CSV table of C-alpha atoms in Angstrom, one decimal:
chain,number,residue,atom,x,y,z
A,6,ALA,CA,73.8,57.6,61.8
A,7,GLN,CA,77.0,56.0,61.3
A,8,LYS,CA,77.6,52.0,61.0
A,9,VAL,CA,79.9,49.7,60.6
A,10,THR,CA,78.9,45.8,59.2
A,11,GLN,CA,81.4,43.0,59.9
A,12,ALA,CA,79.4,40.2,58.3
A,13,GLN,CA,82.1,37.3,59.0
A,14,THR,CA,81.7,36.5,62.8
A,15,GLU,CA,84.3,34.1,62.6
A,16,ILE,CA,86.9,32.6,60.1
A,17,SER,CA,89.2,29.7,60.4
A,18,VAL,CA,92.2,28.9,58.1
A,19,VAL,CA,95.5,27.1,57.5
A,20,GLU,CA,98.4,28.5,58.1
A,21,LYS,CA,99.9,30.2,54.4
A,22,GLU,CA,96.3,30.4,53.2
A,23,ASP,CA,95.3,34.3,52.2
A,24,VAL,CA,92.2,35.4,53.5
A,25,THR,CA,89.9,38.6,53.5
A,26,LEU,CA,88.1,40.4,56.2
A,27,ASP,CA,84.8,42.2,54.9
A,28,CYS,CA,84.0,45.5,56.3
A,29,VAL,CA,81.0,47.9,55.2
A,30,TYR,CA,80.1,51.2,56.4
A,31,GLU,CA,77.2,54.0,56.4
A,32,THR,CA,77.8,57.4,56.7
A,33,ARG,CA,76.1,60.5,55.8
A,34,ASP,CA,79.1,62.7,55.7
A,35,THR,CA,81.5,63.0,52.8
A,36,THR,CA,84.5,63.3,55.0
A,37,TYR,CA,85.5,60.4,57.4
A,38,TYR,CA,87.9,58.0,58.4
A,39,LEU,CA,87.9,54.2,58.2
A,40,PHE,CA,90.3,52.3,60.3
A,41,TRP,CA,91.2,48.5,61.2
A,42,TYR,CA,91.9,47.3,64.7
A,43,LYS,CA,93.5,44.0,66.0
A,44,GLN,CA,92.6,42.6,69.3
A,45,PRO,CA,94.7,39.5,69.7
A,46,PRO,CA,93.9,37.1,72.9
A,47,SER,CA,96.1,39.3,75.3
A,48,GLY,CA,93.3,41.7,75.0
A,49,GLU,CA,95.1,45.1,74.0
A,50,LEU,CA,94.0,46.7,71.1
A,51,VAL,CA,96.3,47.6,68.1
A,52,PHE,CA,95.8,50.4,65.6
A,53,LEU,CA,96.4,49.0,62.0
A,54,ILE,CA,95.5,51.6,59.4
A,55,ARG,CA,94.1,54.7,58.9
A,56,ARG,CA,92.1,56.0,55.6
A,57,ASN,CA,90.4,59.0,54.6
A,58,SER,CA,87.6,59.2,52.8
A,59,PHE,CA,88.9,61.2,49.6
A,60,ASP,CA,91.9,58.4,49.1
A,61,GLU,CA,90.8,55.3,47.5
A,62,GLN,CA,94.1,54.0,46.8
A,63,ASN,CA,94.8,50.9,48.1
A,64,GLU,CA,97.0,49.9,50.5
A,65,ILE,CA,99.9,47.5,51.3
A,66,SER,CA,102.2,46.6,54.4
A,67,GLY,CA,103.8,43.7,54.6
A,68,ARG,CA,101.3,40.7,54.5
A,69,TYR,CA,98.3,42.8,55.0
A,70,SER,CA,96.6,45.0,52.4
A,71,TRP,CA,93.5,47.1,52.4
A,72,ASN,CA,90.9,47.7,49.3
A,73,PHE,CA,89.1,50.8,50.0
A,74,GLN,CA,86.1,51.3,47.4
A,75,LYS,CA,83.4,54.2,47.8
A,76,SER,CA,80.9,52.8,45.6
A,77,THR,CA,80.3,49.5,47.6
A,78,SER,CA,81.0,51.4,50.8
A,79,SER,CA,83.6,48.8,51.6
A,80,PHE,CA,86.8,49.0,53.1
A,81,ASN,CA,88.0,45.1,53.2
A,82,PHE,CA,91.4,43.9,54.5
A,83,THR,CA,93.6,40.5,53.4
A,84,ILE,CA,96.4,38.8,55.2
A,85,THR,CA,98.5,37.1,52.3
A,86,ALA,CA,100.3,33.9,53.6
A,87,SER,CA,98.6,33.8,57.1
A,88,GLN,CA,100.5,33.1,60.1
A,89,VAL,CA,99.3,31.6,63.6
A,90,VAL,CA,100.3,34.7,65.0
A,91,ASP,CA,97.7,36.6,63.1
A,92,SER,CA,94.9,34.5,65.1
A,93,ALA,CA,92.9,37.6,66.5
A,94,VAL,CA,89.9,39.3,66.4
A,95,TYR,CA,89.8,42.4,63.7
A,96,PHE,CA,87.5,45.3,64.1
A,97,CYS,CA,86.7,47.8,61.1
A,98,ALA,CA,85.9,51.3,62.5
A,99,LEU,CA,84.5,54.7,61.6
A,100,SER,CA,85.1,57.7,62.4
A,101,GLU,CA,83.1,61.1,61.3
A,102,ASP,CA,85.8,63.4,61.1
A,103,THR,CA,85.6,63.4,65.2
A,104,ASP,CA,86.9,62.0,68.1
A,105,LYS,CA,83.8,59.4,67.9
A,106,LEU,CA,85.2,56.1,67.0
A,107,ILE,CA,82.6,53.6,66.1
A,108,PHE,CA,83.4,50.0,65.9
A,109,GLY,CA,82.1,47.0,63.8
A,110,THR,CA,81.2,43.9,65.4
A,111,GLY,CA,84.5,42.3,65.2
A,112,THR,CA,85.5,38.9,63.0
A,113,ARG,CA,87.4,36.2,64.5
A,114,LEU,CA,90.0,34.8,62.9
A,115,GLN,CA,91.8,31.8,63.8
A,116,VAL,CA,94.9,30.5,61.7
A,117,PHE,CA,95.7,26.4,62.2
A,118,PRO,CA,99.1,25.5,61.7
B,26,ASP,CA,105.4,47.4,76.5
B,27,THR,CA,102.1,49.3,76.0
B,28,GLU,CA,102.5,53.1,76.2
B,29,VAL,CA,99.1,53.2,78.0
B,30,THR,CA,99.1,52.2,81.3
B,31,GLN,CA,96.0,50.9,83.4
B,32,THR,CA,95.5,49.8,86.9
B,33,PRO,CA,94.3,47.7,88.6
B,34,LYS,CA,94.2,44.9,85.7
B,35,HIS,CA,91.7,43.1,87.6
B,36,LEU,CA,89.1,44.9,90.1
B,37,VAL,CA,86.3,42.9,92.0
B,38,MET,CA,83.6,45.3,93.5
B,39,GLY,CA,80.1,45.0,95.4
B,40,MET,CA,77.3,47.3,94.2
B,41,THR,CA,77.6,49.5,97.4
B,42,ASN,CA,81.6,50.0,96.8
B,43,LYS,CA,83.6,53.1,95.5
B,44,LYS,CA,86.5,52.6,93.6
B,45,SER,CA,88.3,54.1,90.5
B,46,LEU,CA,90.4,53.1,87.5
B,47,LYS,CA,93.4,55.2,86.4
B,48,CYS,CA,95.3,55.5,83.1
B,49,GLU,CA,98.4,57.3,82.2
B,50,GLN,CA,99.8,57.8,79.1
B,51,HIS,CA,103.2,59.5,78.3
B,52,MET,CA,103.1,60.3,74.7
B,53,GLY,CA,101.9,63.3,74.9
B,54,HIS,CA,98.8,62.6,73.1
B,55,ARG,CA,95.9,65.4,73.5
B,56,ALA,CA,92.8,63.0,73.8
B,57,MET,CA,92.0,60.1,76.1
B,58,TYR,CA,89.1,58.0,76.0
B,59,TRP,CA,87.3,55.1,77.8
B,60,TYR,CA,85.9,52.2,76.6
B,61,LYS,CA,83.8,49.4,77.7
B,62,GLN,CA,84.1,46.1,76.0
B,63,LYS,CA,81.6,43.2,77.1
B,64,ALA,CA,82.8,39.4,75.9
B,65,LYS,CA,82.9,39.0,72.4
B,66,LYS,CA,81.3,42.4,71.6
B,67,PRO,CA,83.0,45.4,69.8
B,68,PRO,CA,84.5,48.3,72.3
B,69,GLU,CA,81.6,50.6,73.2
B,70,LEU,CA,82.4,54.7,73.5
B,71,MET,CA,81.8,55.6,77.1
B,72,PHE,CA,83.9,59.1,77.0
B,73,VAL,CA,86.4,61.5,75.3
B,74,TYR,CA,88.6,64.2,77.2
B,75,SER,CA,90.5,66.2,74.6
B,76,TYR,CA,92.6,68.7,75.6
B,77,GLU,CA,91.9,67.9,79.4
B,78,LYS,CA,88.1,68.9,78.6
B,79,LEU,CA,85.5,66.4,78.3
B,80,SER,CA,84.5,66.5,74.7
B,81,ILE,CA,82.3,63.3,74.3
B,82,ASN,CA,79.8,61.5,76.7
B,83,GLU,CA,77.9,58.9,75.4
B,84,SER,CA,75.0,59.1,77.9
B,85,VAL,CA,76.7,57.0,80.4
B,86,PRO,CA,74.7,56.2,83.8
B,87,SER,CA,76.2,58.9,86.2
B,88,ARG,CA,77.4,55.7,88.4
B,89,PHE,CA,80.6,56.3,86.1
B,90,SER,CA,82.5,59.3,86.5
B,91,PRO,CA,85.2,60.5,84.6
B,92,GLU,CA,88.1,62.5,85.5
B,93,CYS,CA,91.1,64.0,83.7
B,94,PRO,CA,93.6,65.5,86.3
B,95,ASN,CA,95.9,66.3,83.6
B,96,SER,CA,97.1,65.8,80.1
B,97,SER,CA,98.5,62.4,81.1
B,98,LEU,CA,96.2,61.2,83.2
B,99,LEU,CA,92.4,60.0,83.4
B,100,ASN,CA,90.4,58.3,86.0
B,101,LEU,CA,87.1,56.7,86.0
B,102,HIS,CA,85.1,56.6,89.6
B,103,LEU,CA,83.1,53.8,89.7
B,104,HIS,CA,80.2,54.2,92.3
B,105,ALA,CA,77.0,52.0,93.2
B,106,LEU,CA,77.4,50.1,90.1
B,107,GLN,CA,75.3,47.0,89.0
B,108,PRO,CA,76.7,43.3,88.2
B,109,GLU,CA,75.9,44.1,84.3
B,110,ASP,CA,78.5,46.7,84.5
B,111,SER,CA,81.1,43.8,84.7
B,112,ALA,CA,83.5,44.1,81.8
B,113,LEU,CA,86.7,45.0,80.3
B,114,TYR,CA,87.3,48.8,80.7
B,115,LEU,CA,89.8,50.1,78.1
B,116,CYS,CA,91.9,53.7,78.1
B,117,ALA,CA,93.2,54.9,74.9
B,118,SER,CA,95.0,57.8,73.7
B,119,SER,CA,95.2,59.6,70.4
B,120,GLN,CA,96.9,63.0,68.8
B,121,VAL,CA,95.5,62.0,65.4
B,122,ALA,CA,91.5,61.6,65.5
B,123,GLY,CA,90.9,57.3,65.3
B,124,GLU,CA,94.7,56.6,65.8
B,125,LEU,CA,93.9,55.3,69.0
B,126,PHE,CA,96.9,53.4,71.5
B,127,PHE,CA,95.5,51.2,74.1
B,128,GLY,CA,95.8,49.9,77.5
B,129,GLU,CA,95.4,46.4,78.4
B,130,GLY,CA,92.4,47.1,80.0
B,131,SER,CA,90.9,46.8,83.6
B,132,ARG,CA,89.0,43.8,83.8
B,133,LEU,CA,85.5,44.7,86.5
B,134,THR,CA,83.7,42.5,88.2
B,135,VAL,CA,80.9,43.8,90.0
B,136,LEU,CA,79.2,41.1,92.8
């Protein structure tokens, strides 16, 4: 059975701090995909990244970076130099090569000025 | 502006009412989804249509009835709902599995 765990319920930082959101997943499949989504206060979920199980290369996109480690079943997300606009709930998600996307419980990030 | 449009944005209904939520996408995506989200919880998958055919039903009660009239439209028909069904209902579409584009949601209140 697939499962996604985001142990951090809520994180508060001051603007310009770096912050890492943790994600641990469980799956029996060898082919799977990992995702991060952002849900700002407006409510609309926004896709951030997709990673397949065969590609452990870390990825950087502007102030965002992702660290995928199969050895620890983790797919962590780091925001560098956080900004107030980064305040949102962030969901990690897992798909076992199907349209069934399972979300973790989410981490609420609050960035204070 | 979102490319997945949901109507209505807000809906209040009694337990004996019949209503529908509507979703439209113009990105030519092959798959469309309904998710339910309660406050401070993650979205929960309800239904998936792929190429206009129902491909996933997550054991949703029959008082929720999905319909996909064509590749751009997705409806969720509601009948005899319970107060605990009050939630934000999110529609999404995708071409690539897992890369979902979500609408802003329809907030449903059942009295």
